[in-house]
Tab-separated table of C-alpha atoms and ligand atoms in Angstrom:
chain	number	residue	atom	x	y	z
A	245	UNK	CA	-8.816	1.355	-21.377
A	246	UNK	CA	-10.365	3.304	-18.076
A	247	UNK	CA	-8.537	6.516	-17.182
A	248	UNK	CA	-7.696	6.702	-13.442
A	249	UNK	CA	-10.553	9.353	-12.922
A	250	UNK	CA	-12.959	7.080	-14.009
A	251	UNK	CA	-11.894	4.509	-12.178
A	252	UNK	CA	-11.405	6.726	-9.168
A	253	UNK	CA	-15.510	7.661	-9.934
A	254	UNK	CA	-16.556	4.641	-9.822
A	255	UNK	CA	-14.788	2.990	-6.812
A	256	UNK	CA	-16.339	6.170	-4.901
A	257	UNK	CA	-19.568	3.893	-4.862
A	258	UNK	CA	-18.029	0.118	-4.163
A	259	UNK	CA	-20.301	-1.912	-2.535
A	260	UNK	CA	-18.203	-5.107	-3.575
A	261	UNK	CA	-17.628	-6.079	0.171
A	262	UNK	CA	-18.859	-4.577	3.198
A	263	UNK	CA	-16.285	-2.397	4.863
A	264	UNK	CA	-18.072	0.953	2.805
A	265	UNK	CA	-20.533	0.525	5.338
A	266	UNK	CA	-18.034	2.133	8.443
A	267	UNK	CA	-15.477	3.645	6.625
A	268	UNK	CA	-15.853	7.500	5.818
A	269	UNK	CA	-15.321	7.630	1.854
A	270	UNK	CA	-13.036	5.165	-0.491
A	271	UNK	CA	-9.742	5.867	-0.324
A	272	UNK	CA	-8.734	5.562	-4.024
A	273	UNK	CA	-4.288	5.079	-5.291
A	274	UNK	CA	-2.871	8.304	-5.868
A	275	UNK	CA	0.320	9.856	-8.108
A	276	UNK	CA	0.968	10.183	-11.993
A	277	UNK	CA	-0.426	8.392	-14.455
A	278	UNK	CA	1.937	7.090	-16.143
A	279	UNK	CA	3.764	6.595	-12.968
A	280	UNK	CA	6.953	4.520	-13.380
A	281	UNK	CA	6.865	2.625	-9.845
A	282	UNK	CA	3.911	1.907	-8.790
A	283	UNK	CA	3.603	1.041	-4.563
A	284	UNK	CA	1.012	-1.048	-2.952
A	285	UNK	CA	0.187	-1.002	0.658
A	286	UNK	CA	-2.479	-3.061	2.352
A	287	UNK	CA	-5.398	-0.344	3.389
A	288	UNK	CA	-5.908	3.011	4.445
A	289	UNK	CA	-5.331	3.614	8.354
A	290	UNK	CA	-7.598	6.543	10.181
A	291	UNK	CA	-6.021	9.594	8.705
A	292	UNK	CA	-6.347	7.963	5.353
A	293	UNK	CA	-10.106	7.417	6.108
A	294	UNK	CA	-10.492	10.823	6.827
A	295	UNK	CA	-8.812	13.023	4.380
A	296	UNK	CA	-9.405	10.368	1.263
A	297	UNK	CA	-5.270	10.212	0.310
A	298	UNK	CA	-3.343	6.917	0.763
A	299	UNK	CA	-0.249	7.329	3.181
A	300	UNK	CA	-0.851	10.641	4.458
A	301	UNK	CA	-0.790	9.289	7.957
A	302	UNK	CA	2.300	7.971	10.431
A	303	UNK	CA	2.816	5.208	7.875
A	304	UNK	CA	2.825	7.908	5.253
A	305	UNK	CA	5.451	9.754	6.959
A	306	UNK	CA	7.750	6.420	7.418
A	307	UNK	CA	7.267	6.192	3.296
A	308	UNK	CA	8.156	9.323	2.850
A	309	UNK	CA	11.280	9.906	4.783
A	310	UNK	CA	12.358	6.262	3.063
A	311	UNK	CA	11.599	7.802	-0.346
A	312	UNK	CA	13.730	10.864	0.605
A	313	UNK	CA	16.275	8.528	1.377
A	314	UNK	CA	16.261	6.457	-1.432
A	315	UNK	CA	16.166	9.432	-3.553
A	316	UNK	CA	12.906	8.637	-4.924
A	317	UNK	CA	10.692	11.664	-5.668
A	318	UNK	CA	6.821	10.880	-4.207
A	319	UNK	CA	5.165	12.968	-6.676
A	320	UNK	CA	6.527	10.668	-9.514
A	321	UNK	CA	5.180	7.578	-8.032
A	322	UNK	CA	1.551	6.172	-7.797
A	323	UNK	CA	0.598	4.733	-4.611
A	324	UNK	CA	-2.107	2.693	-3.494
A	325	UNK	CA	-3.866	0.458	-1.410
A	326	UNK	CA	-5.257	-3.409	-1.724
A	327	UNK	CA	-7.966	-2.080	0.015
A	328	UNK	CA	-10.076	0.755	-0.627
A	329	UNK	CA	-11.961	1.528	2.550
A	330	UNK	CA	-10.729	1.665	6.174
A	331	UNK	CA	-11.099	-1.523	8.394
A	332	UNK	CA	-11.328	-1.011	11.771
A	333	UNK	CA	-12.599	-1.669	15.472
A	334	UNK	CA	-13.796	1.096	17.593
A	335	UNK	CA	-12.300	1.157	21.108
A	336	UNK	CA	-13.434	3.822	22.667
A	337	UNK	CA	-12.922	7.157	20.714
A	338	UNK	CA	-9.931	5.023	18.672
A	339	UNK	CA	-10.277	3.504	15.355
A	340	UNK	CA	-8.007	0.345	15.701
A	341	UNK	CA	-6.960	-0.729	12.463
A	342	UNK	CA	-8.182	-4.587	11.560
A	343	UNK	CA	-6.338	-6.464	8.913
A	344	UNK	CA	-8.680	-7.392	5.966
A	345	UNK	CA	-9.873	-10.847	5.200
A	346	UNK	CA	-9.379	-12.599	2.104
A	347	UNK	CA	-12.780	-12.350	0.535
A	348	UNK	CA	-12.688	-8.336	1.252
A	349	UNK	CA	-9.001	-8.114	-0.621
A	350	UNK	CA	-10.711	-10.504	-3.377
A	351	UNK	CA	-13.630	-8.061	-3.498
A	352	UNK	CA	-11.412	-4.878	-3.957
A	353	UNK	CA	-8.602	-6.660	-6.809
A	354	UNK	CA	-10.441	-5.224	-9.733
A	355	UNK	CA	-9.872	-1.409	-8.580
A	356	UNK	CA	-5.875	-2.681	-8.164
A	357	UNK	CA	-6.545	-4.585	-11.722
A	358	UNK	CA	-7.831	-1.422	-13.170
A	359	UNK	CA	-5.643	0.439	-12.381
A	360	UNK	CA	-2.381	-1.644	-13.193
A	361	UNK	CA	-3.508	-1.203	-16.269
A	362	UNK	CA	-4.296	2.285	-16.350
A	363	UNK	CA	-0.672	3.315	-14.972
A	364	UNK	CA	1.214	0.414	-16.547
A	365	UNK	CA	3.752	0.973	-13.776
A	366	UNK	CA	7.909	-0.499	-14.646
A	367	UNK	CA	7.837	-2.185	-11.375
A	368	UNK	CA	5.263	-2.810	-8.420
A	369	UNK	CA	6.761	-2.552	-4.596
A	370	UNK	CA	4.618	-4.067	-2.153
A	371	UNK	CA	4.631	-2.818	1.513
A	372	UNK	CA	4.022	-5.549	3.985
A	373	UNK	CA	2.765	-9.291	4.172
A	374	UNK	CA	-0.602	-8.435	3.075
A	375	UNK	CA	-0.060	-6.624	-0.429
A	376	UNK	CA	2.769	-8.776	-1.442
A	377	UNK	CA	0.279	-12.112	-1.141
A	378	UNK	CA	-2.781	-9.890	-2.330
A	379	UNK	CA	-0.456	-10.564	-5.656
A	380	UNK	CA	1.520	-13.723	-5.611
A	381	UNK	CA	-0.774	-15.645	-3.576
A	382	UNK	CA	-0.897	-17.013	0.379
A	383	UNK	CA	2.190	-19.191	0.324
A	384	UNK	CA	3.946	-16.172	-0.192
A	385	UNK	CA	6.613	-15.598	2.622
A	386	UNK	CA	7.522	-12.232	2.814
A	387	UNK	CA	10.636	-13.051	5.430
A	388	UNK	CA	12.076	-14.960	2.732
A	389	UNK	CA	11.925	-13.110	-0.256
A	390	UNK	CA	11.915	-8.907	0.547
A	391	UNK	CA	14.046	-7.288	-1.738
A	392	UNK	CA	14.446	-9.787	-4.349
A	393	UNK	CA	13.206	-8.943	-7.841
A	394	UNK	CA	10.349	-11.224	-8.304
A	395	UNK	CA	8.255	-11.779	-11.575
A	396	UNK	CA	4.464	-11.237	-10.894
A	397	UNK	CA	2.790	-11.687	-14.624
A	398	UNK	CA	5.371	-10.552	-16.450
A	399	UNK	CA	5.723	-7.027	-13.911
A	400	UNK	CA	8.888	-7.163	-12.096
A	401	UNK	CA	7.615	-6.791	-8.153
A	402	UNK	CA	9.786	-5.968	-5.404
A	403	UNK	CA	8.259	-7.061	-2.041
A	404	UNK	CA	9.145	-5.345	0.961
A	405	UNK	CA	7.863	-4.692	4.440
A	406	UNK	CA	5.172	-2.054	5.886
A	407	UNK	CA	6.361	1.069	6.775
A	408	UNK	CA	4.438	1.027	10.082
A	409	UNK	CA	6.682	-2.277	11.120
A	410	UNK	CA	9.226	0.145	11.199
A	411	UNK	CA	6.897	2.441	13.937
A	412	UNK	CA	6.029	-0.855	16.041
A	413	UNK	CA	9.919	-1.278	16.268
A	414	UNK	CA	11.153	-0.063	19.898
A	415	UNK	CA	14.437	-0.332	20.100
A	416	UNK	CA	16.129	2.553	18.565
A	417	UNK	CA	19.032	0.717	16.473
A	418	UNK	CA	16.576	-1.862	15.505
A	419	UNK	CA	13.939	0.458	14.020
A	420	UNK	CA	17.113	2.477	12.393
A	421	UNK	CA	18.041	-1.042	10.781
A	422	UNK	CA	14.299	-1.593	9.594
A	423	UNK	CA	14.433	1.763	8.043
A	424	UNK	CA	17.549	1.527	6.077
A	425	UNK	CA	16.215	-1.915	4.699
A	426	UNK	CA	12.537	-0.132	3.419
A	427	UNK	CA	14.962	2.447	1.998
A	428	UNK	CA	17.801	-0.147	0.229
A	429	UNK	CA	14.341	-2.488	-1.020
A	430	UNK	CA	12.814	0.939	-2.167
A	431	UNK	CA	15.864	2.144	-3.552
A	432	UNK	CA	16.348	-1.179	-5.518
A	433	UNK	CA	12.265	-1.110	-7.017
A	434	UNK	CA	13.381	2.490	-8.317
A	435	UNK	CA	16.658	1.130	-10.254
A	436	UNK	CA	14.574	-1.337	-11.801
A	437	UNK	CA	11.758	0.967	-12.770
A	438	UNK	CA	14.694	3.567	-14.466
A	439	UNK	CA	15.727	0.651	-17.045
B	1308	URA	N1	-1.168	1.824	5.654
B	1308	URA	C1	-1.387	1.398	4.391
B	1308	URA	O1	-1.151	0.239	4.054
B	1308	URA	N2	-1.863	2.280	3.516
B	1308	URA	C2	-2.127	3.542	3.813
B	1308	URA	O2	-2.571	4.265	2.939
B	1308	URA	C3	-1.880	3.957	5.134
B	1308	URA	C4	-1.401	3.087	6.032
């Protein structure tokens, strides 16, 4: 089997698709090994890009005040992205994030593949429409099935939205209800990885 660092190596060169070509370095999963819940967003955003860590940005800090809350410690979980590099549209000194195709998450599932098998993660939570059908395929419906324990190859998944649909949310009581449902979906993935 290929350790994570080796993986990690070699996805430092992809060239599968070609979003390397903009994006400042690949921005490989991060977290333990042998990582009980594993979480899968869709791609890195612009602070990802730049400092090479998945959710480290204003996403990252929505994640991590819904881990707090569903008293799930970060440093025990591996998290990663779909995609590896950065997609994005320049507008005038902003990098406006562009959703990935479907040939350029095809091009980047063996890095997820690899390591899936490297962690062997108790459950997978995925964060948002575009990681949850990155696994169980297009027809997926994300409205209808968050925080359901679904089977995805024999891996118990638990699909739930993007943190950053909780930032896009204006109203305050609305975002605060978008929250609390990351954090009860989150909190759920966790009981199911304990056993
Ligand atoms: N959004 C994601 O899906 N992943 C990140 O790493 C950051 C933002």
């Amino acid at each position: 089997m290929v350790t994570l660092d080796e993986l990690r190596t070699r996805a430092s060169g992809c060239t599968n698709c070609d979003l390397y070509r903009d994006a400042t370095q690949t921005v490989f999963g991060a977290g333990p090994p042998g990582a009980r819940l594993l979480l899968l967003g869709e791609q890195p955003g612009n602070e990802e890009d730049l400092e090479g860590q998945p959710f480290v940005g204003p996403a990252g800090r929505i994640l991590d005040r819904a881990l707090v809350d569903a008293g799930v410690d970060r440093a025990e979980v591996y998290i990663t992205n779909v995609v590896k590099h950065f997609k994005f549209k320049r507008m005038g000194k902003r990098r406006i994030h562009q959703t990935p195709t479907t040939s350029e998450v095809k091009a980047c599932l063996p890095w997820l593949s690899g390591e899936l098998d490297a962690v062997q993660p108790e459950v997978v939570a995925t964060l948002g429409a575009t990681a949850a059908k990155a696994l169980l395929g297009s027809s997926f419906r994300l409205t209808q099935h968050r925080g359901e324990v679904i089977d995805y190859e024999g891996l118990p998944l638990v699909a739930t939205i993007h943190p950053s649909a909780v930032l896009r949310i204006r109203d305050r009581q609305e975002r605060a209800e978008a929250l609390e449902g990351l954090v009860s979906d989150l909190r759920l993935a966790a009981k199911v990885a304990a056993g």
